[in-house]
Coordinates of C-alpha atoms in Angstrom, one line a residue:
Chain L
M1444 CA -9.2 16.0 -49.4
V1445 CA -12.7 14.5 -48.3
R1446 CA -14.3 12.0 -50.6
F1447 CA -17.3 9.8 -49.8
E1448 CA -18.1 7.0 -52.5
S1449 CA -21.5 5.1 -52.2
V1450 CA -21.3 5.7 -48.4
G1451 CA -24.1 4.3 -46.2
L1452 CA -24.5 4.4 -42.4
A1453 CA -26.9 1.9 -40.5
Y1454 CA -27.6 1.6 -37.0
R1455 CA -28.0 -2.1 -35.9
H1456 CA -30.3 -2.5 -33.0
T1457 CA -28.1 -3.7 -30.1
G1458 CA -28.4 -3.9 -26.4
R1459 CA -30.9 -6.0 -24.5
H1460 CA -32.9 -7.0 -27.5
G1461 CA -29.6 -7.9 -29.4
A1462 CA -28.5 -7.6 -33.0
G1463 CA -30.9 -6.9 -35.7
R1464 CA -33.1 -10.0 -36.6
D1465 CA -31.4 -12.0 -39.5
G1466 CA -28.4 -9.8 -39.4
T1467 CA -29.7 -7.0 -41.2
P1468 CA -29.3 -3.2 -40.2
S1469 CA -32.2 -1.9 -38.4
T1470 CA -32.1 1.8 -39.2
Q1471 CA -30.6 3.1 -42.4
I1472 CA -29.3 6.5 -41.6
L1473 CA -27.4 7.6 -44.7
H1474 CA -27.9 6.1 -48.2
D1475 CA -25.5 5.9 -51.0
L1476 CA -23.6 9.2 -50.5
N1477 CA -21.4 10.5 -53.3
F1478 CA -19.6 13.6 -53.0
E1479 CA -15.9 15.1 -52.9
I1480 CA -14.6 18.4 -51.2
A1481 CA -11.2 19.6 -52.4
A1482 CA -8.8 20.9 -49.9
G1483 CA -9.5 24.6 -49.1
G1484 CA -13.3 24.0 -50.2
F1485 CA -16.3 25.2 -48.0
R1486 CA -19.6 23.6 -47.9
W1487 CA -22.7 24.3 -46.0
L1488 CA -24.4 21.3 -44.8
T1489 CA -28.3 21.7 -44.5
G1490 CA -31.5 19.5 -44.1
A1491 CA -34.3 19.1 -41.9
S1492 CA -33.8 17.7 -38.2
G1493 CA -33.0 14.0 -38.5
A1494 CA -32.1 14.4 -42.2
G1495 CA -28.5 12.9 -41.2
K1496 CA -26.5 16.2 -40.9
T1497 CA -24.9 14.9 -37.6
S1498 CA -24.3 11.3 -38.7
L1499 CA -22.6 12.6 -41.8
L1500 CA -20.3 14.9 -39.6
K1501 CA -19.7 11.9 -37.6
L1502 CA -18.5 9.7 -40.4
M1503 CA -16.2 12.8 -41.3
Y1504 CA -14.7 12.9 -37.9
L1505 CA -14.1 9.3 -37.4
A1506 CA -16.9 8.7 -34.9
E1507 CA -18.5 6.3 -36.8
H1508 CA -17.5 3.9 -39.4
P1509 CA -19.7 3.4 -42.6
S1510 CA -21.6 0.4 -43.1
R1511 CA -20.8 0.6 -46.8
G1512 CA -19.0 2.5 -49.3
R1513 CA -15.7 4.2 -49.0
I1514 CA -14.5 7.4 -47.3
S1515 CA -11.1 9.0 -48.0
L1516 CA -9.9 11.8 -45.8
F1517 CA -6.6 13.3 -46.5
Q1518 CA -5.9 10.8 -49.4
T1519 CA -6.3 8.1 -46.7
D1520 CA -8.9 5.2 -46.9
I1521 CA -10.1 5.2 -43.4
S1522 CA -11.3 1.8 -43.7
R1523 CA -7.8 0.5 -44.0
V1524 CA -6.1 2.6 -41.0
D1525 CA -5.1 1.2 -37.6
R1526 CA -6.2 2.9 -34.3
R1527 CA -3.0 5.0 -34.1
T1528 CA -3.5 6.4 -37.4
S1529 CA -7.0 7.2 -37.0
S1530 CA -6.2 9.1 -33.8
L1531 CA -3.6 11.0 -35.8
L1532 CA -6.0 11.8 -38.5
R1533 CA -8.6 13.1 -35.8
R1534 CA -5.8 15.8 -34.7
R1535 CA -6.1 17.2 -38.2
I1536 CA -9.8 17.6 -37.8
G1537 CA -11.4 20.5 -35.8
V1538 CA -15.0 19.7 -34.4
V1539 CA -17.3 22.2 -33.0
Y1540 CA -20.0 19.9 -31.5
Q1541 CA -23.6 20.8 -31.1
D1542 CA -23.3 20.0 -27.3
F1543 CA -20.2 21.9 -27.2
R1544 CA -18.3 18.5 -25.5
L1545 CA -16.5 20.7 -23.1
L1546 CA -14.4 18.7 -20.3
P1547 CA -16.3 19.8 -17.1
H1548 CA -13.5 19.4 -14.8
L1549 CA -11.1 21.7 -17.0
S1550 CA -11.0 25.3 -17.3
A1551 CA -11.6 27.1 -20.4
Y1552 CA -8.1 27.8 -20.8
D1553 CA -7.2 23.9 -20.3
N1554 CA -10.1 22.8 -22.7
V1555 CA -8.9 25.0 -25.6
A1556 CA -5.4 23.9 -24.9
L1557 CA -6.1 20.2 -25.2
P1558 CA -5.5 19.7 -28.9
L1559 CA -2.3 21.6 -28.6
R1560 CA -1.2 19.5 -25.6
L1561 CA -2.2 16.2 -27.3
A1562 CA 0.0 17.3 -30.2
R1563 CA 2.8 18.0 -27.9
K1564 CA 3.2 21.6 -28.7
T1565 CA 5.4 23.6 -26.0
E1566 CA 3.7 25.1 -23.2
I1567 CA 4.8 28.6 -24.6
R1568 CA 3.2 28.2 -27.8
V1569 CA 0.1 26.6 -26.1
R1570 CA -0.1 29.8 -23.6
A1571 CA 0.3 32.2 -26.9
D1572 CA -2.2 30.4 -29.2
V1573 CA -4.9 29.8 -26.5
T1574 CA -4.9 33.0 -24.8
E1575 CA -5.0 34.9 -28.1
L1576 CA -7.8 32.9 -29.2
L1577 CA -10.0 33.0 -26.2
R1578 CA -9.5 36.8 -26.5
W1579 CA -10.5 36.9 -29.9
V1580 CA -13.7 35.2 -29.1
G1581 CA -14.4 37.6 -26.1
L1582 CA -13.4 35.2 -23.1
S1583 CA -10.1 36.7 -22.0
G1584 CA -11.6 37.3 -18.7
R1585 CA -12.8 33.9 -18.4
L1586 CA -9.7 31.5 -18.7
D1587 CA -10.0 29.9 -15.3
S1588 CA -13.5 29.3 -15.6
R1589 CA -15.1 25.9 -15.8
P1590 CA -17.9 25.2 -18.3
D1591 CA -20.5 25.2 -15.5
E1592 CA -19.6 28.7 -14.6
L1593 CA -20.1 29.8 -18.3
S1594 CA -23.2 30.7 -20.3
G1595 CA -24.5 28.6 -23.1
G1596 CA -22.9 31.1 -25.6
E1597 CA -19.7 31.3 -23.8
Q1598 CA -19.4 27.4 -23.8
Q1599 CA -20.1 27.5 -27.5
R1600 CA -17.1 30.0 -27.8
V1601 CA -14.9 28.0 -25.9
A1602 CA -15.8 24.8 -28.1
I1603 CA -15.2 26.8 -31.2
A1604 CA -11.8 28.2 -29.9
R1605 CA -10.7 24.4 -29.2
A1606 CA -11.8 23.3 -32.6
V1607 CA -9.6 25.9 -34.3
V1608 CA -6.6 26.2 -32.2
A1609 CA -4.5 23.6 -33.9
R1610 CA -5.2 25.1 -37.2
P1611 CA -6.8 21.9 -38.4
A1612 CA -6.8 20.8 -42.0
L1613 CA -10.6 20.1 -42.1
L1614 CA -12.9 22.3 -39.7
L1615 CA -16.6 20.3 -39.1
A1616 CA -19.0 22.4 -37.3
D1617 CA -22.7 21.5 -36.4
E1618 CA -24.8 24.4 -35.5
P1619 CA -22.0 26.4 -34.3
T1620 CA -24.0 29.7 -34.3
G1621 CA -27.1 28.1 -32.4
N1622 CA -26.2 29.6 -29.0
L1623 CA -24.7 32.7 -30.4
D1624 CA -26.2 36.2 -30.9
D1625 CA -25.8 38.0 -34.6
D1626 CA -22.9 39.9 -33.6
Q1627 CA -20.9 36.7 -32.1
A1628 CA -22.1 34.6 -35.1
Q1629 CA -20.8 37.1 -37.3
R1630 CA -17.4 37.2 -35.8
L1631 CA -17.4 33.3 -35.7
M1632 CA -18.2 33.5 -39.5
L1633 CA -15.2 35.7 -39.9
L1634 CA -13.0 33.4 -38.1
I1635 CA -14.1 30.5 -40.1
T1636 CA -13.7 32.2 -43.5
A1637 CA -10.3 33.3 -42.4
L1638 CA -9.3 29.8 -41.8
N1639 CA -10.7 28.7 -45.0
R1640 CA -8.9 31.3 -46.9
L1641 CA -5.7 29.8 -45.0
N1642 CA -6.8 26.6 -46.9
T1643 CA -8.6 24.8 -44.3
T1644 CA -11.5 22.8 -45.6
V1645 CA -14.5 23.7 -43.8
V1646 CA -18.1 22.1 -43.6
V1647 CA -20.6 23.7 -41.5
A1648 CA -24.0 22.1 -40.6
T1649 CA -26.7 24.6 -40.1
H1650 CA -30.6 25.3 -40.3
N1651 CA -29.6 29.0 -40.5
T1652 CA -30.8 30.3 -44.1
A1653 CA -29.9 33.9 -43.3
L1654 CA -26.4 32.8 -42.4
I1655 CA -26.0 31.0 -45.7
A1656 CA -27.4 33.8 -47.7
R1657 CA -24.7 36.2 -46.0
H1658 CA -21.8 33.7 -46.8
P1659 CA -22.8 32.0 -50.2
A1660 CA -20.9 28.7 -50.7
P1661 CA -21.7 25.4 -52.2
V1662 CA -24.5 23.2 -50.3
L1663 CA -24.8 19.7 -49.4
E1664 CA -28.2 19.1 -48.7
L1665 CA -29.7 16.1 -47.1
S1666 CA -33.3 14.8 -47.0
A1667 CA -33.9 11.5 -45.3
G1668 CA -30.2 10.5 -45.3
R1669 CA -29.8 10.9 -49.2
L1670 CA -28.0 13.8 -50.9
I1671 CA -30.6 15.8 -52.8
R1672 CA -28.3 18.7 -53.6
H1673 CA -24.5 19.1 -54.0
G1674 CA -23.4 22.5 -55.3
Chain F
M991 CA -1.0 34.8 -14.5
A992 CA 2.0 34.2 -16.9
R993 CA 3.5 32.3 -14.1
R994 CA 0.3 30.2 -13.8
F995 CA 0.9 29.0 -17.5
A996 CA 4.7 28.5 -17.4
T997 CA 4.7 25.1 -17.3
R998 CA 2.4 22.2 -18.2
P999 CA 0.1 21.3 -15.7
I1000 CA 1.0 17.7 -14.5
D1001 CA -2.7 16.5 -15.1
S1002 CA -3.2 18.4 -18.2
L1003 CA -6.1 16.1 -19.5
G1004 CA -7.6 16.1 -16.2
L1005 CA -7.6 12.2 -16.2
E1006 CA -5.4 11.4 -13.3
S1007 CA -7.4 13.0 -10.7
A1008 CA -10.2 10.6 -11.6
M1009 CA -8.7 7.9 -9.7
A1010 CA -9.6 7.9 -6.0
D1011 CA -6.5 8.4 -3.9
R1012 CA -7.7 7.4 -0.5
L1013 CA -8.8 3.8 -1.0
L1014 CA -6.2 2.4 -3.4
P1015 CA -3.2 3.0 -1.3
F1016 CA -4.9 1.5 1.8
L1017 CA -5.9 -1.5 -0.3
V1018 CA -2.3 -1.9 -1.7
A1019 CA -0.8 -1.2 1.6
A1020 CA -2.7 -4.3 3.0
M1021 CA -1.4 -6.3 0.1
S1022 CA 2.0 -4.9 0.7
F1023 CA 1.7 -5.8 4.4
L1024 CA 0.7 -9.5 3.6
A1025 CA 3.3 -9.8 0.9
A1026 CA 6.1 -8.7 3.4
L1027 CA 5.2 -11.3 6.0
A1028 CA 4.9 -13.9 3.2
F1029 CA 8.3 -12.9 1.9
A1030 CA 9.8 -12.7 5.3
G1031 CA 8.1 -16.2 6.3
S1032 CA 9.8 -17.6 2.8
L1033 CA 13.3 -16.2 4.1
A1034 CA 13.0 -17.6 7.5
A1035 CA 11.8 -20.9 6.3
S1036 CA 14.7 -21.1 3.9
N1037 CA 17.5 -19.9 6.6
F1038 CA 16.2 -22.0 9.3
A1039 CA 16.3 -25.1 6.9
T1040 CA 19.6 -24.5 6.0
H1041 CA 20.7 -24.3 9.3
W1042 CA 18.8 -27.3 10.6
Q1043 CA 19.7 -29.5 7.6
D1044 CA 23.4 -29.0 8.2
S1045 CA 23.1 -29.6 11.6
A1046 CA 21.0 -32.7 11.3
R1047 CA 23.1 -33.8 8.3
S1048 CA 26.4 -33.7 10.2
T1049 CA 25.1 -35.1 13.7
L1050 CA 25.7 -39.0 14.3
T1051 CA 23.8 -40.5 17.1
I1052 CA 25.2 -44.1 18.1
E1053 CA 23.2 -46.6 20.6
V1054 CA 25.1 -49.1 22.3
P1055 CA 22.9 -51.7 23.8
D1056 CA 24.3 -53.8 26.8
P1057 CA 27.0 -51.4 27.1
T1058 CA 28.9 -52.8 30.1
Q1059 CA 29.4 -56.3 28.4
P1060 CA 32.7 -57.3 27.0
A1061 CA 33.0 -55.9 23.4
G1062 CA 33.5 -58.2 20.4
T1063 CA 36.4 -58.5 18.3
P1064 CA 36.3 -56.3 15.0
P1065 CA 37.0 -58.1 11.9
A1066 CA 40.2 -56.3 10.9
A1067 CA 41.5 -55.9 14.6
N1068 CA 44.3 -58.1 15.7
P1069 CA 44.6 -57.4 19.5
P1070 CA 47.1 -58.9 22.0
A1071 CA 45.9 -62.3 23.4
T1072 CA 46.6 -61.0 27.0
A1073 CA 44.6 -57.7 26.7
P1074 CA 41.9 -57.2 29.1
A1075 CA 38.4 -57.1 27.1
L1076 CA 37.1 -53.5 26.9
S1077 CA 33.6 -52.9 27.4
R1078 CA 31.2 -52.5 24.5
Q1079 CA 30.7 -48.6 25.1
A1080 CA 34.5 -48.0 25.7
A1081 CA 35.4 -50.0 22.6
V1082 CA 32.7 -48.2 20.4
L1083 CA 34.0 -45.0 22.1
A1084 CA 37.3 -45.5 21.2
A1085 CA 36.6 -46.7 17.6
L1086 CA 34.6 -43.6 17.0
Q1087 CA 37.6 -41.4 18.3
R1088 CA 40.0 -43.3 16.0
Q1089 CA 37.5 -43.1 12.9
S1090 CA 38.6 -40.4 10.4
G1091 CA 36.2 -37.6 9.9
V1092 CA 34.3 -38.2 12.9
D1093 CA 34.7 -35.1 15.6
H1094 CA 33.5 -34.2 18.9
V1095 CA 32.6 -37.7 20.2
K1096 CA 30.8 -37.6 23.4
Q1097 CA 29.0 -40.0 25.6
L1098 CA 25.7 -39.0 27.0
G1099 CA 25.9 -39.0 30.8
P1100 CA 23.3 -40.3 32.9
A1101 CA 21.6 -37.1 33.5
D1102 CA 21.4 -36.4 29.7
L1103 CA 20.1 -39.9 29.1
Q1104 CA 17.6 -39.6 31.8
S1105 CA 16.3 -36.3 30.3
L1106 CA 16.3 -37.8 26.9
L1107 CA 14.2 -40.8 28.0
A1108 CA 12.1 -38.8 30.4
P1109 CA 9.2 -38.3 28.0
W1110 CA 8.9 -42.2 27.3
L1111 CA 9.9 -43.8 30.4
G1112 CA 9.4 -41.2 33.1
H1113 CA 12.0 -39.6 35.5
D1114 CA 12.7 -43.0 37.1
A1115 CA 14.2 -44.7 34.0
A1116 CA 17.3 -45.5 35.7
D1117 CA 15.7 -47.6 38.5
L1118 CA 13.6 -49.5 35.9
P1119 CA 14.7 -53.2 35.7
I1120 CA 15.8 -52.8 32.1
S1121 CA 19.3 -52.5 30.5
L1122 CA 19.6 -48.9 29.1
P1123 CA 21.7 -48.6 26.1
A1124 CA 24.6 -46.2 26.1
V1125 CA 24.2 -43.1 23.8
M1126 CA 26.8 -41.2 22.0
T1127 CA 27.0 -38.4 19.8
A1128 CA 29.5 -37.1 17.2
T1129 CA 29.9 -35.0 14.1
A1130 CA 30.7 -35.7 10.7
P1131 CA 31.3 -32.5 8.9
R1132 CA 32.0 -34.2 5.5
P1133 CA 30.0 -37.4 4.3
I1134 CA 31.5 -40.4 5.5
D1135 CA 31.1 -44.3 4.9
L1136 CA 28.2 -45.2 7.4
T1137 CA 28.0 -48.7 6.2
A1138 CA 31.6 -49.4 7.0
L1139 CA 31.1 -47.4 10.4
Q1140 CA 28.1 -49.6 11.1
T1141 CA 30.0 -52.7 10.4
T1142 CA 32.8 -51.9 12.4
L1143 CA 30.6 -51.0 15.4
T1144 CA 28.3 -53.8 15.1
G1145 CA 31.4 -56.1 15.4
L1146 CA 32.4 -54.4 18.8
A1147 CA 28.8 -54.2 20.0
P1148 CA 26.4 -56.3 18.4
G1149 CA 23.0 -54.4 17.8
A1150 CA 24.8 -51.0 17.9
M1151 CA 23.0 -48.5 15.7
V1152 CA 24.4 -45.6 14.0
D1153 CA 22.0 -42.7 13.0
S1154 CA 23.4 -40.0 10.7
G1155 CA 20.3 -37.7 10.8
A1156 CA 20.3 -37.6 6.9
T1157 CA 16.4 -38.8 7.2
W1158 CA 15.6 -35.8 9.2
A1159 CA 17.6 -33.4 6.9
A1160 CA 15.7 -34.9 4.0
R1161 CA 12.3 -34.1 5.9
L1162 CA 13.3 -30.7 6.9
G1163 CA 14.2 -30.3 3.4
D1164 CA 10.8 -31.3 2.0
L1165 CA 9.1 -29.1 4.7
T1166 CA 11.0 -26.1 3.6
G1167 CA 10.1 -26.7 0.1
S1168 CA 6.6 -26.8 1.1
L1169 CA 6.8 -23.6 3.1
Q1170 CA 8.8 -21.7 0.3
A1171 CA 6.0 -22.9 -2.1
S1172 CA 3.4 -21.7 0.1
A1173 CA 4.9 -18.3 0.7
A1174 CA 5.4 -18.1 -3.2
A1175 CA 1.7 -19.1 -3.9
I1176 CA 0.7 -16.2 -1.3
L1177 CA 2.8 -13.7 -3.0
I1178 CA 1.5 -14.6 -6.2
V1179 CA -2.2 -14.4 -4.9
V1180 CA -1.1 -11.1 -3.2
A1181 CA 0.1 -9.7 -6.5
L1182 CA -3.1 -10.9 -8.6
V1183 CA -5.3 -9.3 -5.9
A1184 CA -3.3 -6.1 -5.9
G1185 CA -3.4 -6.1 -9.7
A1186 CA -7.2 -6.7 -9.5
V1187 CA -7.6 -4.0 -6.9
V1188 CA -6.0 -1.4 -9.2
A1189 CA -8.1 -2.5 -12.1
V1190 CA -11.1 -1.9 -10.1
A1191 CA -10.0 1.5 -9.0
V1192 CA -8.9 2.4 -12.6
R1193 CA -12.5 1.1 -13.9
A1194 CA -14.2 3.4 -11.4
G1195 CA -12.0 6.1 -12.7
L1196 CA -12.6 5.6 -16.3
A1197 CA -16.6 5.3 -15.4
Q1198 CA -16.3 8.7 -13.8
R1199 CA -14.6 10.3 -16.7
R1200 CA -16.3 8.1 -19.6
D1201 CA -17.7 11.1 -21.4
S1202 CA -14.1 13.2 -21.0
I1203 CA -12.0 10.2 -22.3
E1204 CA -14.4 9.8 -25.3
I1205 CA -13.9 13.7 -25.9
I1206 CA -10.2 13.4 -25.5
H1207 CA -10.1 10.3 -27.8
G1208 CA -12.3 12.4 -30.2
L1209 CA -9.5 15.2 -30.1
G1210 CA -6.9 12.5 -31.3
A1211 CA -5.6 11.2 -28.3
L1212 CA -3.6 8.0 -28.5
D1213 CA -4.5 5.1 -26.6
A1214 CA -1.1 5.5 -25.1
D1215 CA -2.0 9.1 -24.1
I1216 CA -4.9 8.0 -22.0
A1217 CA -3.4 4.8 -20.4
N1218 CA -0.2 6.6 -19.5
R1219 CA -2.2 9.2 -17.6
F1220 CA -4.1 6.5 -15.4
A1221 CA -1.1 4.2 -15.3
S1222 CA 1.2 6.9 -13.7
R1223 CA -1.4 7.7 -11.4
A1224 CA -1.7 4.1 -10.3
L1225 CA 2.1 3.7 -10.3
R1226 CA 2.3 6.6 -7.8
L1227 CA -0.7 5.4 -5.4
A1228 CA 0.3 1.7 -5.5
F1229 CA 4.2 2.9 -4.6
L1230 CA 2.9 4.7 -1.5
G1231 CA 0.8 2.1 -0.9
G1232 CA 3.5 -0.4 -1.0
A1233 CA 6.0 1.3 0.9
A1234 CA 3.4 2.3 3.8
G1235 CA 2.4 -1.7 4.0
A1236 CA 5.9 -3.1 4.1
L1237 CA 7.1 -0.2 6.4
L1238 CA 4.2 -1.1 8.7
A1239 CA 5.2 -5.1 8.5
L1240 CA 8.6 -4.2 9.9
P1241 CA 7.8 -3.8 13.5
L1242 CA 6.1 -7.2 13.3
L1243 CA 8.7 -9.0 11.5
L1244 CA 11.3 -7.6 14.2
W1245 CA 9.0 -9.3 16.9
L1246 CA 8.7 -12.5 15.0
A1247 CA 12.6 -12.5 14.7
H1248 CA 12.9 -11.9 18.3
L1249 CA 10.5 -14.9 18.8
S1250 CA 12.3 -17.2 16.5
A1251 CA 15.9 -16.3 17.5
P1252 CA 16.2 -19.6 19.7
F1253 CA 15.5 -21.6 16.5
A1254 CA 17.9 -19.7 14.2
A1255 CA 21.7 -19.6 14.6
A1256 CA 21.9 -16.3 13.0
V1257 CA 20.2 -14.5 15.8
P1258 CA 21.8 -14.4 19.1
L1259 CA 19.8 -16.5 22.1
A1260 CA 20.8 -13.9 24.5
A1261 CA 21.4 -10.2 23.6
P1262 CA 24.9 -9.1 24.8
P1263 CA 24.8 -6.4 27.4
A1264 CA 23.8 -3.2 25.6
S1265 CA 26.8 -0.8 25.8
G1266 CA 25.2 2.3 23.8
K1267 CA 22.6 3.1 21.5
L1268 CA 24.8 2.2 18.4
Q1269 CA 25.1 -1.2 19.4
E1270 CA 21.4 -1.4 20.4
L1271 CA 20.9 -0.1 16.8
G1272 CA 23.4 -2.8 15.4
Q1273 CA 21.3 -5.4 17.2
I1274 CA 18.4 -4.4 15.7
R1275 CA 19.8 -4.3 12.2
D1276 CA 20.9 -7.7 12.5
S1277 CA 18.2 -9.3 13.8
L1278 CA 16.6 -9.1 10.2
P1279 CA 18.2 -10.3 7.0
A1280 CA 19.4 -7.4 4.9
I1281 CA 17.2 -8.0 2.1
L1282 CA 14.2 -7.7 4.7
W1283 CA 15.2 -4.3 5.5
G1284 CA 15.2 -3.3 1.6
A1285 CA 11.7 -4.8 1.7
P1286 CA 9.9 -1.4 1.7
A1287 CA 11.8 -0.3 -1.3
L1288 CA 11.1 -3.6 -3.3
L1289 CA 7.7 -4.1 -2.3
A1290 CA 6.9 -0.5 -3.3
G1291 CA 8.8 -1.0 -6.7
M1292 CA 6.8 -4.3 -7.1
A1293 CA 3.5 -2.6 -6.3
A1294 CA 4.1 0.2 -8.5
L1295 CA 5.0 -2.0 -11.2
I1296 CA 1.9 -4.1 -10.6
G1297 CA -0.1 -0.9 -10.7
W1298 CA 1.3 0.6 -14.0
I1299 CA 0.9 -2.7 -15.7
A1300 CA -2.8 -3.4 -14.4
A1301 CA -3.8 0.1 -15.1
Q1302 CA -2.2 -0.2 -18.7
I1303 CA -4.0 -3.3 -19.5
T1304 CA -7.5 -1.9 -17.9
V1305 CA -7.4 1.1 -19.9
R1306 CA -6.2 -0.1 -23.3
G1307 CA -8.9 -2.7 -22.8
W1308 CA -11.5 -0.2 -22.2
L1309 CA -10.6 2.1 -25.1
R1310 CA -11.0 -1.0 -27.4
R1311 CA -14.8 -0.3 -27.3
L1312 CA -14.2 3.1 -28.7
I1313 CA -13.9 3.5 -32.6

């Protein structure tokens, strides 16, 4: 499902000062990552702030290209796919962003409906799935609310609903419980584990050790961009 | 609530509303207005030129110096020895009337000649101590052998000149070509400017929705999903602007057609007495070529096409920066 082989990620200094002098990468974010997650697997992704968790997730949801190494998703080498195939691969990935990334001009309903509409599902199916999921995350009364009318926790629940509504093959979550109270966090983990039992591969980045303790699973731990623990 | 979600919203990605819906139609309408004028100018130049060229090409003007002197003997003629000598103008007139392929032979009278020469010799040309030539006009609907005609007439009246108008027709052809090329250039420039206007509006919309587009792209939207949203919006706005501009141009075109009526055979010089509203409407309808009445639809369609293409190119180019 997910395979990283000697993957490195570096950001070159660009912009007004141009690319890195002599063409070398300016900042190495991730170093020589090697791991594999089988279909239906679950991994916690941990590490201190700045360890590279978000960058690793970005590589997984195709928001970044690796500077070196090879990444395979769904048995596809992502370095060899065209733009269209990349987009189609992204549709199989659900992402809960740390900053929610909701569309401010759309209602909660329309935000959650986006992945289904992009997949050209019928509006009947969209309505059924979106209303059910928003009810499940406790937002059945806020369908028409725009993100700026929702609290941080409510926005996070909308973001979670959007990530899972299309029943993705791979679910990536970056600190998904950061703005939730314990009860909501527990409900979220129930949802995620339910999806995982339905063979969705899950990677959850978190600092929350209590959460990890309550839901034991293999851990990918990063430190300064290197994988120091896998298992 | 159920009805609210019964059908897919037109702007389900919330991207189409990113494009301003006021300025773009206004600017496209201005472009369409100019295009309608250029298009009409091109058509008018073509129509006038066809009419004038046909007229100039078929008109013969014959000038006979010393018209009252006795005519000479044409090379092929065999006049009776006792026949009285004809004047040169009478002989040329008779020769023209006999000439195959030449019609409507007419000698200009003193008044016509006077008005013809007035710009150069003043209104007292007849009183001047100079011998005025006789001037005749004729039409040759089909091409004739002008060299042979010239030879015949010179034999009858030394110094007689035949002007066929072909030179003027050729010059008119050149002028028409230049006018049509200018109109085509204007249309191309207008189309390019309209495309640029749409591109600027689309880029403004992209800038306004930049974060949203990145999110939608990240959710798996194809380039076409995003580009089509902007393009369909640009198509509708450009269509409206194009139609409005062309409709606004119609009254001006009708007025110009009225002004140019004396120069075009297709338009009556004097309006026949109106005998009803239908006849008045018919006159208005006939005062413009049919294709110009279709200009609003034609230009709206062209504007829509330009809008759609410009938006597609702009959005797809912009999306290339995303991974």
